[in-house]
Amino acid sequence: MMQLGRPMAQRRGACKQAPQQRTAVVRAAVASAPQQPATSTTYAPALQGPIIMNGQVLHSLTQERLDVVRSLEDGYLQTQVVPLLKPVDKCWQPADFLPPSEDADFLDKVHVLRERAKNLPDDYLVVFVGDMITEEALPTYMTMLNTLDGVRDETGASQTPWAKWTREWTAEENRHGDIMNKYMYLTGRVNMKSIEVTIQNLIGSGMDPKTENNPYLGFCYTSFQERATKISHGNTARHALEYGDDILAKICGSIASDEGRHEIAYQKIMDGLFERDVNGAMVAFGDMMRKQIVMPAHLMDDNVHEAKTGRNLFADFSSVAEKTGTYTAMDYANIVEYLVQRWKVADRTGLTGDAAAAQEYVIKLPNRIRKLAEKASARKAKAKVIHSPFSWVFNREVPLS
């Protein structure tokens, strides 16, 4: 995954220091949300307006925009979004791709699997494992959705459309890390203990997408992120086929297909927000693009990589993903351009000052990213190739650029 936003060392440092700092809470006025703050019980933290805690804006959604979000429950969510989930009996399950452990010839089938996986190169394994670790941190992503005001699951088993969507989306996503983990375990090609340490660290560290408990921002983030994961899994499927592992290709392709449905669902939520509050949706889109989309696994840590190499694990994983063409800066630019077109950004009229500025910014952004990516690529072409060991592949070295 491509590393964007603040330097990773700064993000990691902030994360480590936060528990020792005394929590600072400051009430703040947000320029893009001038309306009165919400007053419902589910929005209690923002009774006196948005707040800043340890440098982060929280609860920036206003009462008027909270009402807009809730208006989507009245038919829209049920007709436009929920149908993109599949009934459980129509979903693939991890067992569909794995040798049945109850079979008498189970070990023979595992041997065949291992023979297929022998041709997977280390750079492929690093990218696949990084994607797998990202999927395995699913508890963090469900938690993130449940921080969003107006849509969170208030009881853990709430029957509101928003809560049911979050739980059922999570249930579908849970299959991804499950099958990827089991398959890699059976291949014998990777260091499962190191991977498990990385997963535990990542879930424990969480993520910081800077969505401000605001569903406008949150669903911009998920609209982008689901498309990014679809692209990444689609490319790992293509590469697996090239290396002769057709079953792994089917696994990655099936995951990419799920991500494609989920991508459409979140983009449809934003469709509804653009229809009902074009200014608010446009400002949110611009805000998330200015902050830059931070990939959900940006806090991954295997306890050894940084000490051994002096570099950040996520940054090095991102470099391998870029080098192999699994997920690149150009993909990032293409996603922004796709969303600009999907939400008809250039055609929106009658926008307020902040929304008009956001419109202009996001329309120009894809080309700006492409130009920066081209310059970065030219620099890398002239630079010495750097190799890095990865504990996930038993400290074998993989080229980063």
Tab-separated table of C-alpha atoms in Angstrom:
chain	number	residue	atom	x	y	z
A	1	MET	CA	0.000	0.000	0.000
A	2	MET	CA	1.235	3.500	-0.750
A	3	GLN	CA	2.388	5.552	2.210
A	4	LEU	CA	0.837	9.020	2.216
A	5	GLY	CA	0.237	11.765	4.738
A	6	ARG	CA	2.526	12.727	7.575
A	7	PRO	CA	5.858	10.905	7.815
A	8	MET	CA	5.335	7.504	9.365
A	9	ALA	CA	7.781	8.173	12.193
A	10	GLN	CA	5.665	11.122	13.278
A	11	ARG	CA	2.482	9.052	13.281
A	12	ARG	CA	4.117	6.230	15.201
A	13	GLY	CA	5.646	8.638	17.682
A	14	ALA	CA	2.319	10.303	18.327
A	15	CYS	CA	0.711	6.922	18.859
A	16	LYS	CA	3.309	5.822	21.387
A	17	GLN	CA	3.274	9.061	23.336
A	18	ALA	CA	-0.483	9.433	23.625
A	19	PRO	CA	-0.996	7.045	26.601
A	20	GLN	CA	1.565	8.963	28.671
A	21	GLN	CA	0.130	12.378	27.861
A	22	ARG	CA	-2.576	13.937	29.938
A	23	THR	CA	-5.674	14.085	27.756
A	24	ALA	CA	-6.239	17.589	26.452
A	25	VAL	CA	-9.771	18.503	25.401
A	26	VAL	CA	-10.480	21.821	23.738
A	27	ARG	CA	-13.781	23.010	22.286
A	28	ALA	CA	-13.319	24.188	18.734
A	29	ALA	CA	-15.251	25.869	15.958
A	30	VAL	CA	-15.015	24.133	12.586
A	31	ALA	CA	-15.187	26.375	9.527
A	32	SER	CA	-16.768	23.736	7.331
A	33	ALA	CA	-19.566	23.016	9.833
A	34	PRO	CA	-21.086	26.314	10.967
A	35	GLN	CA	-24.477	24.941	12.006
A	36	GLN	CA	-25.538	24.198	15.551
A	37	PRO	CA	-24.060	21.011	17.041
A	38	ALA	CA	-26.239	17.971	17.463
A	39	THR	CA	-28.177	17.490	20.683
A	40	SER	CA	-29.398	13.894	20.480
A	41	THR	CA	-28.318	11.395	23.106
A	42	THR	CA	-26.305	9.472	20.518
A	43	TYR	CA	-24.290	12.602	19.870
A	44	ALA	CA	-23.751	13.659	23.448
A	45	PRO	CA	-19.974	14.275	23.203
A	46	ALA	CA	-20.582	17.210	20.844
A	47	LEU	CA	-23.196	19.082	22.855
A	48	GLN	CA	-21.065	22.220	22.886
A	49	GLY	CA	-19.556	21.867	19.425
A	50	PRO	CA	-16.617	19.928	17.989
A	51	ILE	CA	-13.717	19.224	20.318
A	52	ILE	CA	-9.995	18.702	19.926
A	53	MET	CA	-8.428	15.883	21.916
A	54	ASN	CA	-4.649	15.348	21.741
A	55	GLY	CA	-4.552	17.334	18.519
A	56	GLN	CA	-7.428	15.473	16.829
A	57	VAL	CA	-10.788	17.013	15.904
A	58	LEU	CA	-13.690	14.955	17.239
A	59	HIS	CA	-17.456	15.045	16.665
A	60	SER	CA	-17.440	17.625	13.869
A	61	LEU	CA	-20.865	16.598	12.558
A	62	THR	CA	-23.563	19.225	13.091
A	63	GLN	CA	-27.191	18.608	14.029
A	64	GLU	CA	-28.382	19.504	10.548
A	65	ARG	CA	-25.984	17.059	8.953
A	66	LEU	CA	-26.754	14.408	11.526
A	67	ASP	CA	-30.366	14.702	10.365
A	68	VAL	CA	-29.219	14.260	6.771
A	69	VAL	CA	-27.359	11.079	7.689
A	70	ARG	CA	-30.391	9.723	9.522
A	71	SER	CA	-32.638	10.519	6.583
A	72	LEU	CA	-30.811	7.811	4.623
A	73	GLU	CA	-32.374	5.209	6.925
A	74	ASP	CA	-35.836	5.979	5.532
A	75	GLY	CA	-35.750	3.587	2.607
A	76	TYR	CA	-32.481	4.601	0.952
A	77	LEU	CA	-30.167	2.352	2.930
A	78	GLN	CA	-32.508	-0.605	2.646
A	79	THR	CA	-32.995	-0.299	-1.107
A	80	GLN	CA	-29.629	1.002	-2.310
A	81	VAL	CA	-27.019	-0.325	0.122
A	82	VAL	CA	-28.145	-3.394	2.073
A	83	PRO	CA	-28.917	-5.440	-1.104
A	84	LEU	CA	-25.194	-5.319	-1.897
A	85	LEU	CA	-24.646	-7.765	0.965
A	86	LYS	CA	-25.041	-11.441	0.129
A	87	PRO	CA	-27.080	-13.987	2.115
A	88	VAL	CA	-24.779	-16.265	4.057
A	89	ASP	CA	-25.801	-19.318	2.025
A	90	LYS	CA	-24.790	-17.480	-1.163
A	91	CYS	CA	-21.321	-16.518	0.117
A	92	TRP	CA	-18.142	-18.470	-0.450
A	93	GLN	CA	-16.465	-19.724	2.698
A	94	PRO	CA	-12.758	-20.377	3.399
A	95	ALA	CA	-13.372	-24.137	3.495
A	96	ASP	CA	-14.379	-23.991	-0.175
A	97	PHE	CA	-10.732	-23.351	-1.120
A	98	LEU	CA	-8.885	-25.551	1.390
A	99	PRO	CA	-8.169	-29.277	1.594
A	100	PRO	CA	-10.817	-30.771	3.919
A	101	SER	CA	-8.965	-31.703	7.081
A	102	GLU	CA	-11.321	-34.627	7.686
A	103	ASP	CA	-10.316	-36.349	4.426
A	104	ALA	CA	-8.115	-39.417	4.662
A	105	ASP	CA	-5.860	-37.978	1.956
A	106	PHE	CA	-5.643	-34.539	3.600
A	107	LEU	CA	-1.846	-34.624	3.813
A	108	ASP	CA	-1.570	-35.571	0.148
A	109	LYS	CA	-3.724	-32.568	-0.765
A	110	VAL	CA	-1.606	-30.295	1.411
A	111	HIS	CA	1.463	-31.592	-0.438
A	112	VAL	CA	-0.134	-30.586	-3.744
A	113	LEU	CA	-0.909	-27.148	-2.311
A	114	ARG	CA	2.700	-26.735	-1.193
A	115	GLU	CA	3.999	-27.738	-4.611
A	116	ARG	CA	1.814	-25.067	-6.216
A	117	ALA	CA	3.033	-22.426	-3.772
A	118	LYS	CA	6.732	-23.177	-4.315
A	119	ASN	CA	6.912	-20.761	-7.235
A	120	LEU	CA	5.583	-17.752	-5.317
A	121	PRO	CA	8.536	-15.331	-5.015
A	122	ASP	CA	9.389	-13.558	-1.784
A	123	ASP	CA	8.224	-10.148	-2.976
A	124	TYR	CA	4.807	-11.647	-3.753
A	125	LEU	CA	4.675	-13.280	-0.321
A	126	VAL	CA	5.544	-9.980	1.409
A	127	VAL	CA	2.750	-8.146	-0.390
A	128	PHE	CA	0.258	-10.968	0.180
A	129	VAL	CA	1.135	-11.167	3.870
A	130	GLY	CA	0.880	-7.388	4.256
A	131	ASP	CA	-2.578	-7.516	2.677
A	132	MET	CA	-3.490	-10.440	4.911
A	133	ILE	CA	-2.391	-8.618	8.060
A	134	THR	CA	-4.496	-5.673	6.938
A	135	GLU	CA	-7.533	-7.939	6.596
A	136	GLU	CA	-6.862	-9.616	9.940
A	137	ALA	CA	-7.127	-6.270	11.739
A	138	LEU	CA	-10.870	-6.282	11.051
A	139	PRO	CA	-11.819	-5.548	14.707
A	140	THR	CA	-10.201	-2.127	14.270
A	141	TYR	CA	-12.294	-1.296	11.212
A	142	MET	CA	-15.568	-2.289	12.859
A	143	THR	CA	-14.555	-0.150	15.818
A	144	MET	CA	-13.849	2.776	13.483
A	145	LEU	CA	-17.315	2.538	11.899
A	146	ASN	CA	-18.830	2.451	15.374
A	147	THR	CA	-17.139	5.735	16.273
A	148	LEU	CA	-19.186	7.545	13.617
A	149	ASP	CA	-21.966	9.702	15.036
A	150	GLY	CA	-25.478	8.847	13.944
A	151	VAL	CA	-24.645	5.441	12.487
A	152	ARG	CA	-22.928	3.532	15.295
A	153	ASP	CA	-24.316	0.339	16.780
A	154	GLU	CA	-25.451	1.656	20.170
A	155	THR	CA	-26.135	-1.717	21.822
A	156	GLY	CA	-23.961	-4.213	19.978
A	157	ALA	CA	-27.075	-5.840	18.530
A	158	SER	CA	-29.075	-2.797	17.432
A	159	GLN	CA	-31.647	-3.393	14.710
A	160	THR	CA	-31.154	-0.024	13.003
A	161	PRO	CA	-30.215	-0.316	9.302
A	162	TRP	CA	-26.858	1.342	9.994
A	163	ALA	CA	-25.945	-1.096	12.782
A	164	LYS	CA	-27.072	-4.131	10.806
A	165	TRP	CA	-25.031	-2.971	7.817
A	166	THR	CA	-21.870	-2.609	9.916
A	167	ARG	CA	-22.216	-6.054	11.489
A	168	GLU	CA	-23.043	-7.850	8.244
A	169	TRP	CA	-20.277	-6.018	6.345
A	170	THR	CA	-17.884	-7.133	9.101
A	171	ALA	CA	-19.134	-10.706	8.832
A	172	GLU	CA	-18.407	-10.770	5.102
A	173	GLU	CA	-14.994	-9.186	5.568
A	174	ASN	CA	-14.075	-11.685	8.292
A	175	ARG	CA	-13.761	-14.426	5.682
A	176	HIS	CA	-10.898	-12.605	3.962
A	177	GLY	CA	-8.256	-12.751	6.661
A	178	ASP	CA	-9.437	-16.232	7.605
A	179	ILE	CA	-8.786	-17.828	4.208
A	180	MET	CA	-5.566	-15.880	3.585
A	181	ASN	CA	-4.140	-16.903	6.958
A	182	LYS	CA	-5.021	-20.579	6.621
A	183	TYR	CA	-3.676	-20.806	3.101
A	184	MET	CA	-0.353	-19.205	4.000
A	185	TYR	CA	-0.057	-21.511	7.019
A	186	LEU	CA	-0.458	-24.556	4.807
A	187	THR	CA	2.102	-23.368	2.246
A	188	GLY	CA	4.926	-23.412	4.809
A	189	ARG	CA	6.447	-20.457	2.956
A	190	VAL	CA	6.064	-17.804	5.648
A	191	ASN	CA	6.929	-17.246	9.308
A	192	MET	CA	3.527	-17.511	10.966
A	193	LYS	CA	4.818	-16.538	14.425
A	194	SER	CA	6.158	-13.237	13.093
A	195	ILE	CA	2.926	-12.622	11.191
A	196	GLU	CA	0.847	-13.327	14.290
A	197	VAL	CA	2.932	-10.865	16.313
A	198	THR	CA	2.366	-8.242	13.612
A	199	ILE	CA	-1.389	-8.850	13.624
A	200	GLN	CA	-1.608	-8.546	17.407
A	201	ASN	CA	0.439	-5.354	17.387
A	202	LEU	CA	-1.676	-3.851	14.627
A	203	ILE	CA	-4.993	-4.568	16.330
A	204	GLY	CA	-3.584	-3.233	19.580
A	205	SER	CA	-2.362	-0.031	17.901
A	206	GLY	CA	-5.588	0.684	15.994
A	207	MET	CA	-5.702	3.202	13.170
A	208	ASP	CA	-6.065	6.940	12.770
A	209	PRO	CA	-8.010	7.830	9.600
A	210	LYS	CA	-8.856	11.335	10.921
A	211	THR	CA	-12.561	10.972	10.290
A	212	GLU	CA	-13.586	13.069	13.329
A	213	ASN	CA	-16.478	10.741	14.307
A	214	ASN	CA	-18.105	12.240	11.217
A	215	PRO	CA	-19.885	9.836	8.841
A	216	TYR	CA	-19.436	12.254	5.927
A	217	LEU	CA	-15.679	11.844	6.355
A	218	GLY	CA	-15.902	8.196	7.369
A	219	PHE	CA	-17.778	7.125	4.264
A	220	CYS	CA	-15.459	9.128	2.006
A	221	TYR	CA	-12.650	7.120	3.598
A	222	THR	CA	-14.349	3.740	3.133
A	223	SER	CA	-15.388	4.606	-0.432
A	224	PHE	CA	-11.726	5.097	-1.248
A	225	GLN	CA	-10.307	2.320	0.868
A	226	GLU	CA	-12.577	-0.450	-0.397
A	227	ARG	CA	-11.639	0.409	-3.972
A	228	ALA	CA	-7.959	0.370	-3.023
A	229	THR	CA	-8.233	-3.091	-1.477
A	230	LYS	CA	-10.176	-4.332	-4.507
A	231	ILE	CA	-7.308	-3.221	-6.733
A	232	SER	CA	-4.655	-4.752	-4.487
A	233	HIS	CA	-6.400	-8.126	-4.159
A	234	GLY	CA	-7.177	-8.136	-7.863
A	235	ASN	CA	-3.500	-7.710	-8.657
A	236	THR	CA	-2.403	-10.401	-6.198
A	237	ALA	CA	-4.889	-12.692	-7.972
A	238	ARG	CA	-3.351	-11.885	-11.356
A	239	HIS	CA	0.183	-12.382	-10.055
A	240	ALA	CA	-0.696	-15.705	-8.384
A	241	LEU	CA	-1.986	-16.983	-11.701
A	242	GLU	CA	1.231	-15.896	-13.395
A	243	TYR	CA	3.212	-17.870	-10.797
A	244	GLY	CA	1.110	-20.974	-11.357
A	245	ASP	CA	-1.095	-21.015	-8.244
A	246	ASP	CA	-4.592	-21.026	-9.698
A	247	ILE	CA	-6.288	-21.726	-6.362
A	248	LEU	CA	-4.613	-18.757	-4.701
A	249	ALA	CA	-5.647	-16.664	-7.704
A	250	LYS	CA	-9.280	-17.719	-7.136
A	251	ILE	CA	-8.983	-16.834	-3.447
A	252	CYS	CA	-7.644	-13.354	-4.149
A	253	GLY	CA	-10.167	-12.822	-6.928
A	254	SER	CA	-13.047	-13.801	-4.647
A	255	ILE	CA	-11.846	-11.346	-2.013
A	256	ALA	CA	-11.516	-8.619	-4.654
A	257	SER	CA	-15.101	-9.313	-5.752
A	258	ASP	CA	-16.335	-8.804	-2.173
A	259	GLU	CA	-14.394	-5.558	-1.916
A	260	GLY	CA	-15.989	-4.421	-5.167
A	261	ARG	CA	-19.494	-4.877	-3.731
A	262	HIS	CA	-18.517	-3.116	-0.523
A	263	GLU	CA	-16.932	-0.278	-2.475
A	264	ILE	CA	-20.201	0.319	-4.343
A	265	ALA	CA	-22.165	0.253	-1.091
A	266	TYR	CA	-20.084	2.969	0.553
A	267	GLN	CA	-20.049	5.050	-2.606
A	268	LYS	CA	-23.839	4.792	-2.720
A	269	ILE	CA	-23.996	6.157	0.833
A	270	MET	CA	-21.982	9.130	-0.373
A	271	ASP	CA	-24.291	9.367	-3.421
A	272	GLY	CA	-27.142	9.870	-0.957
A	273	LEU	CA	-25.238	12.512	0.995
A	274	PHE	CA	-24.347	14.398	-2.198
A	275	GLU	CA	-28.018	14.363	-3.221
A	276	ARG	CA	-29.222	15.669	0.138
A	277	ASP	CA	-26.350	17.982	1.147
A	278	VAL	CA	-24.032	18.715	-1.743
A	279	ASN	CA	-22.054	21.353	0.178
A	280	GLY	CA	-21.419	19.112	3.171
A	281	ALA	CA	-20.473	16.132	1.024
A	282	MET	CA	-18.141	18.211	-1.157
A	283	VAL	CA	-16.368	19.743	1.841
A	284	ALA	CA	-15.949	16.273	3.379
A	285	PHE	CA	-14.512	14.861	0.151
A	286	GLY	CA	-12.040	17.714	-0.107
A	287	ASP	CA	-11.119	17.429	3.562
A	288	MET	CA	-10.307	13.701	3.336
A	289	MET	CA	-8.277	14.228	0.170
A	290	ARG	CA	-6.277	17.040	1.790
A	291	LYS	CA	-5.574	14.845	4.804
A	292	GLN	CA	-4.603	12.041	2.401
A	293	ILE	CA	-5.960	8.549	2.791
A	294	VAL	CA	-3.902	6.679	5.362
A	295	MET	CA	-3.966	2.957	4.743
A	296	PRO	CA	-5.572	1.000	7.599
A	297	ALA	CA	-2.437	-1.000	8.419
A	298	HIS	CA	-0.154	2.023	8.763
A	299	LEU	CA	0.686	1.124	12.382
A	300	MET	CA	1.840	-2.451	11.678
A	301	ASP	CA	4.881	-3.595	13.660
A	302	ASP	CA	6.596	-7.003	13.906
A	303	ASN	CA	8.794	-5.944	16.860
A	304	VAL	CA	12.024	-6.406	14.868
A	305	HIS	CA	11.928	-4.658	11.478
A	306	GLU	CA	12.618	-1.115	12.614
A	307	ALA	CA	15.350	-2.162	15.033
A	308	LYS	CA	17.062	-4.252	12.379
A	309	THR	CA	16.742	-1.929	9.368
A	310	GLY	CA	16.117	1.523	10.826
A	311	ARG	CA	13.050	1.785	8.599
A	312	ASN	CA	9.322	1.508	9.151
A	313	LEU	CA	7.725	-1.848	8.359
A	314	PHE	CA	4.635	-0.410	6.703
A	315	ALA	CA	6.735	1.919	4.556
A	316	ASP	CA	8.881	-0.974	3.353
A	317	PHE	CA	5.838	-3.158	2.692
A	318	SER	CA	4.370	-0.248	0.713
A	319	SER	CA	7.553	0.003	-1.343
A	320	VAL	CA	7.354	-3.682	-2.272
A	321	ALA	CA	3.685	-3.293	-3.212
A	322	GLU	CA	4.625	-0.336	-5.409
A	323	LYS	CA	7.557	-2.133	-7.019
A	324	THR	CA	5.500	-5.223	-7.862
A	325	GLY	CA	2.679	-3.104	-9.276
A	326	THR	CA	0.213	-4.426	-6.696
A	327	TYR	CA	-0.792	-1.001	-5.417
A	328	THR	CA	0.883	2.170	-6.676
A	329	ALA	CA	0.747	5.940	-6.548
A	330	MET	CA	-0.941	5.838	-9.940
A	331	ASP	CA	-3.654	3.614	-8.459
A	332	TYR	CA	-4.174	6.245	-5.762
A	333	ALA	CA	-4.550	8.966	-8.395
A	334	ASN	CA	-6.918	6.803	-10.437
A	335	ILE	CA	-9.136	6.197	-7.409
A	336	VAL	CA	-9.416	9.926	-6.721
A	337	GLU	CA	-10.281	10.514	-10.377
A	338	TYR	CA	-12.854	7.720	-10.301
A	339	LEU	CA	-14.566	9.206	-7.240
A	340	VAL	CA	-14.559	12.679	-8.806
A	341	GLN	CA	-16.392	11.213	-11.773
A	342	ARG	CA	-18.626	8.925	-9.725
A	343	TRP	CA	-19.902	11.767	-7.573
A	344	LYS	CA	-20.167	14.155	-10.565
A	345	VAL	CA	-17.948	16.638	-8.769
A	346	ALA	CA	-17.261	18.826	-11.802
A	347	ASP	CA	-20.988	19.160	-12.571
A	348	ARG	CA	-22.065	20.360	-9.130
A	349	THR	CA	-23.291	23.956	-9.102
A	350	GLY	CA	-24.456	26.499	-6.531
A	351	LEU	CA	-21.768	25.560	-4.034
A	352	THR	CA	-20.793	27.663	-1.035
A	353	GLY	CA	-17.269	29.055	-0.645
A	354	ASP	CA	-15.723	26.091	1.198
A	355	ALA	CA	-17.479	23.574	-1.023
A	356	ALA	CA	-16.452	25.395	-4.209
A	357	ALA	CA	-12.829	25.439	-3.016
A	358	ALA	CA	-13.028	21.710	-2.247
A	359	GLN	CA	-14.497	21.069	-5.690
A	360	GLU	CA	-11.640	22.855	-7.405
A	361	TYR	CA	-9.059	21.058	-5.257
A	362	VAL	CA	-10.249	17.487	-5.864
A	363	ILE	CA	-10.737	18.014	-9.607
A	364	LYS	CA	-7.074	18.987	-9.975
A	365	LEU	CA	-5.734	16.455	-7.480
A	366	PRO	CA	-5.340	13.326	-9.694
A	367	ASN	CA	-3.003	15.067	-12.117
A	368	ARG	CA	-1.019	16.571	-9.241
A	369	ILE	CA	-0.530	13.105	-7.755
A	370	ARG	CA	0.497	11.660	-11.116
A	371	LYS	CA	3.130	14.354	-11.637
A	372	LEU	CA	4.557	13.747	-8.167
A	373	ALA	CA	4.540	9.995	-8.785
A	374	GLU	CA	6.384	10.412	-12.082
A	375	LYS	CA	9.079	12.500	-10.410
A	376	ALA	CA	9.411	9.970	-7.593
A	377	SER	CA	9.673	7.149	-10.116
A	378	ALA	CA	12.406	8.986	-12.018
A	379	ARG	CA	14.381	9.464	-8.793
A	380	LYS	CA	14.048	5.786	-7.908
A	381	ALA	CA	15.228	4.747	-11.360
A	382	LYS	CA	18.497	6.591	-10.761
A	383	ALA	CA	18.947	5.456	-7.166
A	384	LYS	CA	20.683	2.343	-5.926
A	385	VAL	CA	18.342	-0.589	-5.378
A	386	ILE	CA	17.718	-1.141	-1.670
A	387	HIS	CA	16.975	-4.585	-0.261
A	388	SER	CA	15.378	-5.257	3.086
A	389	PRO	CA	14.897	-8.396	5.166
A	390	PHE	CA	11.329	-9.212	6.217
A	391	SER	CA	10.679	-11.379	9.242
A	392	TRP	CA	7.493	-12.618	7.514
A	393	VAL	CA	9.662	-14.544	5.016
A	394	PHE	CA	12.262	-15.695	7.550
A	395	ASN	CA	14.385	-12.554	7.145
A	396	ARG	CA	15.059	-13.155	3.470
A	397	GLU	CA	15.852	-9.916	1.641
A	398	VAL	CA	13.415	-8.368	-0.822
A	399	PRO	CA	14.093	-5.411	-3.146
A	400	LEU	CA	12.235	-2.244	-2.158
A	401	SER	CA	12.794	-0.151	-5.268
